[in-house]
Coordinates of N, CA, C and O in Angstrom, one line a residue:
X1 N 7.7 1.5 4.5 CA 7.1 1.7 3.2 C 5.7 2.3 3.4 O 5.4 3.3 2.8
X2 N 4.7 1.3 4.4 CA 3.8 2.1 4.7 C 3.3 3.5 4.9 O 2.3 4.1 4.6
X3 N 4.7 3.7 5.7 CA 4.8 5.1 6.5 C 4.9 6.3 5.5 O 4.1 7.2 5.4
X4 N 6.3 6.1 4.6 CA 6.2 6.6 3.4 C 4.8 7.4 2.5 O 4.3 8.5 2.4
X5 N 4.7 5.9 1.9 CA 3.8 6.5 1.2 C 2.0 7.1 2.0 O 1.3 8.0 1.7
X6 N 2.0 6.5 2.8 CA 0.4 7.3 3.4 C 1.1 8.7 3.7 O 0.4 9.6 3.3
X7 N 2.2 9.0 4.2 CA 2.7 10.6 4.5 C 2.6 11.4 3.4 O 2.3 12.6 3.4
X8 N 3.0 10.7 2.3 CA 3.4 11.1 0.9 C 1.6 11.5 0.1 O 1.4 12.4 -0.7
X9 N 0.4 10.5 0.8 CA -0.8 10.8 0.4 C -1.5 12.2 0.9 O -1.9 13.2 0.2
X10 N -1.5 12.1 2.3 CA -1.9 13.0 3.9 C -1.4 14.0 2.8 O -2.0 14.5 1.8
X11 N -0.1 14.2 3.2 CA 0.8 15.8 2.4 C 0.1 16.3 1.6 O -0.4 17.4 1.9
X12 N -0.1 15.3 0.1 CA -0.3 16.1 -1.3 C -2.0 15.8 -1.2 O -2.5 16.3 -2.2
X13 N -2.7 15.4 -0.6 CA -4.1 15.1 -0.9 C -4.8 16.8 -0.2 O -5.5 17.7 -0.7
X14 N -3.9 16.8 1.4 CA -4.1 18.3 1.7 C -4.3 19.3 1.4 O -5.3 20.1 1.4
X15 N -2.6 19.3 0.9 CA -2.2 20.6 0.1 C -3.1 20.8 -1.1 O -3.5 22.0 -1.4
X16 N -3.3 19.7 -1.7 CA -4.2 20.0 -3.1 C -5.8 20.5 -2.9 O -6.4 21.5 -3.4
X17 N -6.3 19.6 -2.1 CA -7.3 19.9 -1.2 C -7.3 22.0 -0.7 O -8.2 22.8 -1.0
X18 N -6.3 22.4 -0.1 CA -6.2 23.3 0.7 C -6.2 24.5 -0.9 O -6.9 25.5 -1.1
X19 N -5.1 24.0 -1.8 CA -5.3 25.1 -2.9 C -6.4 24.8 -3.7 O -6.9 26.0 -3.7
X20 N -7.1 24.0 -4.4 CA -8.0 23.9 -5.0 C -7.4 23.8 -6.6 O -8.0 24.1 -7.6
X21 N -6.3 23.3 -6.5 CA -6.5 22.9 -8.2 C -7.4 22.7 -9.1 O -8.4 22.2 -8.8
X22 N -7.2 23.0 -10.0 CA -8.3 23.0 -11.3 C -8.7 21.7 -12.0 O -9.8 21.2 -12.4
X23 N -7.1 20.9 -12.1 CA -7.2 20.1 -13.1 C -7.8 18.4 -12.1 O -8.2 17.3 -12.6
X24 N -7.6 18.7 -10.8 CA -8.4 17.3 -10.4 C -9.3 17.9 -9.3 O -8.9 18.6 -8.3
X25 N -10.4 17.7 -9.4 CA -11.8 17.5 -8.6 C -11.3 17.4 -6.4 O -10.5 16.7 -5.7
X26 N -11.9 18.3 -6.2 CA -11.7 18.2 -4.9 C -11.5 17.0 -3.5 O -10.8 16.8 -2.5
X27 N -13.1 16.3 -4.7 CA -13.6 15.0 -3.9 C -12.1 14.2 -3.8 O -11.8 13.5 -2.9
X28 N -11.3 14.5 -5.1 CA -10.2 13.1 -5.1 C -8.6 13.2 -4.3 O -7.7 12.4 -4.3
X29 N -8.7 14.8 -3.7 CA -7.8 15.3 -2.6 C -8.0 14.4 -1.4 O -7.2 13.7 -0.8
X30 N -9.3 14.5 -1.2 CA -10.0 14.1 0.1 C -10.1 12.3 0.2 O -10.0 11.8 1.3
X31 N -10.2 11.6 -1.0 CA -10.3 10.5 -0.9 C -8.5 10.0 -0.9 O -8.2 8.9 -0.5
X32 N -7.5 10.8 -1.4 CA -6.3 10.4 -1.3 C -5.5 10.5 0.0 O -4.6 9.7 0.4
X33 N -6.0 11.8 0.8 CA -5.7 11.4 2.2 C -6.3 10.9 3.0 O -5.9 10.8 4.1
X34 N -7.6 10.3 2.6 CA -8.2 9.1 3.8 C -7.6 7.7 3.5 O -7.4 6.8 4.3
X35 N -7.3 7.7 2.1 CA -6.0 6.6 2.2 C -4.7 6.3 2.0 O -4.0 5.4 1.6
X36 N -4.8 7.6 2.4 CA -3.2 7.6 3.0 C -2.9 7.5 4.5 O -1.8 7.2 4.9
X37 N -4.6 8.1 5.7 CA -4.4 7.5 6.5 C -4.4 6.5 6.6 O -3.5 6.1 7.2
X38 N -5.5 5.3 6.0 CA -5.5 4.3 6.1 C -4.5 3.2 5.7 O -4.7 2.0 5.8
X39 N -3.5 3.9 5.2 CA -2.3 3.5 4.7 C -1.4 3.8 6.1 O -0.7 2.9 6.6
X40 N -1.4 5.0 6.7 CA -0.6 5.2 7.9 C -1.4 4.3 9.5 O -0.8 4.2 10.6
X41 N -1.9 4.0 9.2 CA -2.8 3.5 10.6 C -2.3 1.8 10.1 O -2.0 1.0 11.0
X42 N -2.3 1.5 8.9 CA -2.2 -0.3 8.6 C -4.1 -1.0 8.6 O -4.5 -2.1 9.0
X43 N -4.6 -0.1 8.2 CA -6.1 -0.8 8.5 C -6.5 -0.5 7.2 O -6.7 0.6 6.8
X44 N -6.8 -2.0 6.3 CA -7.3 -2.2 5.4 C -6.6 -2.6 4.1 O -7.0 -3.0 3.0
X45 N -5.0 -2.3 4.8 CA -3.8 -2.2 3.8 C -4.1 -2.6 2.4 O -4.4 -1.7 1.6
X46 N -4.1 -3.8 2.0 CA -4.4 -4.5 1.0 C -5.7 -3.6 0.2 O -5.4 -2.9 -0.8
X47 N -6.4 -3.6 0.5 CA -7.4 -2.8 -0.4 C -6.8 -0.9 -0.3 O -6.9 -0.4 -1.4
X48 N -6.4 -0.2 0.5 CA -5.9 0.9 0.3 C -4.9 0.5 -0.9 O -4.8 1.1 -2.0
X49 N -4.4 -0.2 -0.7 CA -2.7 -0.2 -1.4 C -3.4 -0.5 -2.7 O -2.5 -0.5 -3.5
X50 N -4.3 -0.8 -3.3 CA -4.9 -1.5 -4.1 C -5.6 -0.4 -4.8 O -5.8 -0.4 -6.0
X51 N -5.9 0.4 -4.2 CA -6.7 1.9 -4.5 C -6.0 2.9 -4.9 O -6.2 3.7 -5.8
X52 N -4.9 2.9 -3.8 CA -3.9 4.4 -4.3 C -2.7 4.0 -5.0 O -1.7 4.7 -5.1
X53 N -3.0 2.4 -5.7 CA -2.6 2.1 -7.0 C -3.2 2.8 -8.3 O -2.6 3.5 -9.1
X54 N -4.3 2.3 -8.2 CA -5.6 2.7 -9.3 C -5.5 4.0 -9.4 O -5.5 4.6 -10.5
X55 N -5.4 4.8 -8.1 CA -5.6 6.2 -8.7 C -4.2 6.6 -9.0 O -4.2 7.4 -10.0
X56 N -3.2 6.5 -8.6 CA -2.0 6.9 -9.4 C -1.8 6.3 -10.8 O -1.1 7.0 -11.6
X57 N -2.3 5.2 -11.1 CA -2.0 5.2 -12.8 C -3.2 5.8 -13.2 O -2.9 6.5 -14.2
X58 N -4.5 5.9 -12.8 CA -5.4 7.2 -12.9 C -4.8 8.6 -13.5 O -4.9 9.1 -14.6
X59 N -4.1 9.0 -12.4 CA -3.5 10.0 -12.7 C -2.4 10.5 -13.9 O -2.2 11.6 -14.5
X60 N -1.8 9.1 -14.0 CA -1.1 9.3 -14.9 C -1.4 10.2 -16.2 O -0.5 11.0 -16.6
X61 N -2.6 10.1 -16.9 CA -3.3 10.7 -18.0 C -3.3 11.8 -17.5 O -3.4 12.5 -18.5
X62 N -3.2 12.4 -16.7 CA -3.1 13.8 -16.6 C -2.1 14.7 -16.9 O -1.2 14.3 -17.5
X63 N -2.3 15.7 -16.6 CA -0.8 16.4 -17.3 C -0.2 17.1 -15.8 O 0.8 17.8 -15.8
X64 N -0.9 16.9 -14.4 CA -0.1 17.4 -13.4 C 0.8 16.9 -12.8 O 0.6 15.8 -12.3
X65 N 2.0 17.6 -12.7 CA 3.3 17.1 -12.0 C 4.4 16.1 -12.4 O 4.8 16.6 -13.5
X66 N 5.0 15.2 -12.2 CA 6.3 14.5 -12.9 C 5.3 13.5 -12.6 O 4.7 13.3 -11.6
X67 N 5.4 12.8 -14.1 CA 4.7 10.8 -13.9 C 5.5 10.2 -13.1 O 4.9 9.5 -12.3
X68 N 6.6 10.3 -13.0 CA 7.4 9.2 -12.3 C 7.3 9.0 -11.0 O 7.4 8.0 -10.3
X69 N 6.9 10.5 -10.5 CA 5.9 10.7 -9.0 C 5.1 9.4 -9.2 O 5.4 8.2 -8.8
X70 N 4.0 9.7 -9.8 CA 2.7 8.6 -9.8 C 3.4 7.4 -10.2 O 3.2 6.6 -9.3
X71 N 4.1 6.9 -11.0 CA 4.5 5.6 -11.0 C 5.2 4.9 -9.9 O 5.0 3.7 -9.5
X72 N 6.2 6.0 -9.4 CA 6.7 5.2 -7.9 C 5.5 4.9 -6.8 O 5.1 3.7 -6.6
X73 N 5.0 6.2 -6.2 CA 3.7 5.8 -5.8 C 3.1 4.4 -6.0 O 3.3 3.4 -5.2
X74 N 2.1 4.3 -7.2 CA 1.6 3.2 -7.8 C 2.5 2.0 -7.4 O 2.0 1.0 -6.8
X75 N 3.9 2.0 -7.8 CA 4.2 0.5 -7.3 C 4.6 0.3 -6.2 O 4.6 -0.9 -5.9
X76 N 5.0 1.5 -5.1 CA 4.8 1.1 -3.7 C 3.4 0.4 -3.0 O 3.2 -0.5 -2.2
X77 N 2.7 1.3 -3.7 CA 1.4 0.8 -2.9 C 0.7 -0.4 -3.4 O -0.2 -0.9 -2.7
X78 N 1.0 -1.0 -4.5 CA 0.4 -2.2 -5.1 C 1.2 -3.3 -4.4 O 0.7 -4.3 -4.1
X79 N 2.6 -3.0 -4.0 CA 3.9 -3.9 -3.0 C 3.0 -4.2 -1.6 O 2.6 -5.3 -1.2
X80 N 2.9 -2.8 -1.2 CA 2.0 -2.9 0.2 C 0.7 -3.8 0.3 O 0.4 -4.6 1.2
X81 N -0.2 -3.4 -1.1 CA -1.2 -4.3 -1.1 C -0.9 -5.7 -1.2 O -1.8 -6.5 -0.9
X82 N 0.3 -6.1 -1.8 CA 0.6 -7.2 -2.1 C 1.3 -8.4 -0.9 O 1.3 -9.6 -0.9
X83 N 2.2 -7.1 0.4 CA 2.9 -7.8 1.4 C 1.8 -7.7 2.5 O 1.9 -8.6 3.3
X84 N 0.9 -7.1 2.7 CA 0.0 -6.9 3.2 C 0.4 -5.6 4.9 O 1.1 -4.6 4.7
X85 N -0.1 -5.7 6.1 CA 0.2 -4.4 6.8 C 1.0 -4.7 7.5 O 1.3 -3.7 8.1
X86 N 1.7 -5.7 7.7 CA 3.1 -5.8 8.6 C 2.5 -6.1 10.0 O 1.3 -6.2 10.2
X87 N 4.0 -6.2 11.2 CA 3.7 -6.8 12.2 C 2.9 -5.4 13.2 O 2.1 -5.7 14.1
X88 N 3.1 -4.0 12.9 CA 3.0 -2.9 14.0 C 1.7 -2.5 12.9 O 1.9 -2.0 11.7
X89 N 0.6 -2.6 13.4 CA -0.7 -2.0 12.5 C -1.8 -2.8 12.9 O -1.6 -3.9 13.3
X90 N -3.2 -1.9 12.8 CA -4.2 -2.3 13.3 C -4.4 -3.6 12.9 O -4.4 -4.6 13.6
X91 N -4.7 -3.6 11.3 CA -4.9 -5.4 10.6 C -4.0 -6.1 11.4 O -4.5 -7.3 11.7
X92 N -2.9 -5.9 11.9 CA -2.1 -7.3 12.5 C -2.6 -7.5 13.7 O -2.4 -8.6 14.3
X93 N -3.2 -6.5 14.3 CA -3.9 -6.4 15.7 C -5.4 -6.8 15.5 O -5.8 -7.5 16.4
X94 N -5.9 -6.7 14.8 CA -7.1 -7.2 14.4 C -7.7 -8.6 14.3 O -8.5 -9.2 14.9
X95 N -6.8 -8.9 13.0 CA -6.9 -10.4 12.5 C -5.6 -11.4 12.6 O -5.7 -12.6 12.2
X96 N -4.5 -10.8 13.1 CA -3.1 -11.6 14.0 C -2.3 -11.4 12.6 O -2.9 -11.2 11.6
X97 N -1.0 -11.5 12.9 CA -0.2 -11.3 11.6 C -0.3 -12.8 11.0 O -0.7 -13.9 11.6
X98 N -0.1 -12.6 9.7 CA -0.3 -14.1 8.9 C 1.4 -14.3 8.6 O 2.3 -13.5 8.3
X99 N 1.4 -15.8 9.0 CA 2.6 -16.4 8.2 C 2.4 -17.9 7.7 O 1.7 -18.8 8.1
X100 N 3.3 -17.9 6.6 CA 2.5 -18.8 5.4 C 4.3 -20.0 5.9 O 5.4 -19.6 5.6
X101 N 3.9 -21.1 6.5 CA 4.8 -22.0 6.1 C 4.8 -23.0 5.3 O 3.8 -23.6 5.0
X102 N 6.1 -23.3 4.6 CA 6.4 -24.0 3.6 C 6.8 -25.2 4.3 O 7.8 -25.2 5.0
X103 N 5.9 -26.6 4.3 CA 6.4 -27.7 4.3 C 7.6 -28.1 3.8 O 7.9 -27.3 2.9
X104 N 8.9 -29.4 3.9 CA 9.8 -29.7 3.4 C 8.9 -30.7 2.5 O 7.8 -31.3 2.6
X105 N 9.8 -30.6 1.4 CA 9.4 -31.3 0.4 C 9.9 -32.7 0.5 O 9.3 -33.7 0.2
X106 N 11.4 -32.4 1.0 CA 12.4 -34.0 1.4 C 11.8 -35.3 1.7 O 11.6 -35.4 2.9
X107 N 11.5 -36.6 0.7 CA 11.3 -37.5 1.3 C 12.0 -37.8 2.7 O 13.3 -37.7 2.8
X108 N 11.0 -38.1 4.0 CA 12.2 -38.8 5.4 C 12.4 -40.3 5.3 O 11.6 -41.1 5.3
X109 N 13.9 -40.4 5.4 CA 14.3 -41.5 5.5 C 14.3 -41.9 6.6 O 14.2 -40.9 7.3
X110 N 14.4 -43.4 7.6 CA 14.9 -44.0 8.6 C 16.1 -44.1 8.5 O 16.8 -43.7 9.5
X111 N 16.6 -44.5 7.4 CA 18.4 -45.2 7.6 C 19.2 -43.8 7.7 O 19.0 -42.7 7.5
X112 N 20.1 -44.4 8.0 CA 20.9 -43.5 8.6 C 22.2 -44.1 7.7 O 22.3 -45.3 7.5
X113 N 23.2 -42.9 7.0 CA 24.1 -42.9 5.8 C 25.1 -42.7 6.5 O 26.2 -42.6 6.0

């Protein structure tokens, strides 16, 4: 999923960047593929995925391209910010992969039924 979508930023942040569209600002080509690498590298995940949330429903008010682009987008990357960077990524290399265990809830008995 990661992979996906940061390729999916890199791509269109470029391309947009490289033609110069009219209807969005240069600066915001350039900030879409730096997190899209940082979407492809796994560093920072949670706050990238959190960002190139924001700016795809950002986008949405605009009138470039199919919304449904931006909305898929938007909920992959809020998933990502939400599952966080997985086991193969810098953050898991960084700060160790997190796993959250769930205690049993089951009173333990001695006797034996």
């Amino acid at each position: 999923m990661r992979l996906m979508v940061g390729g999916v930023l890199v791509v269109r942040g470029i391309a947009g960047f490289a033609a110069g569209a009219a209807t969005v600002p240069s600066a915001l080509f350039l900030v879409e593929a730096a997190l899209g690498i940082l979407l492809l590298a796994g560093l920072w995940t949670p706050v990238a995925g959190t960002l190139v949330a924001a700016l795809e429903l950002a986008r949405l008010t605009r009138p470039d391209g199919d919304p449904w682009t931006h909305v898929l987008l938007a909920t992959l990357a809020l998933a990502l910010a939400l599952l966080g960077p997985g086991a193969w990524s810098i953050d898991a290399r960084l700060f160790g992969w997190k796993r959250i265990d769930i205690p049993d809830r089951r009173p333990h008995t001695s006797s034996n039924l």
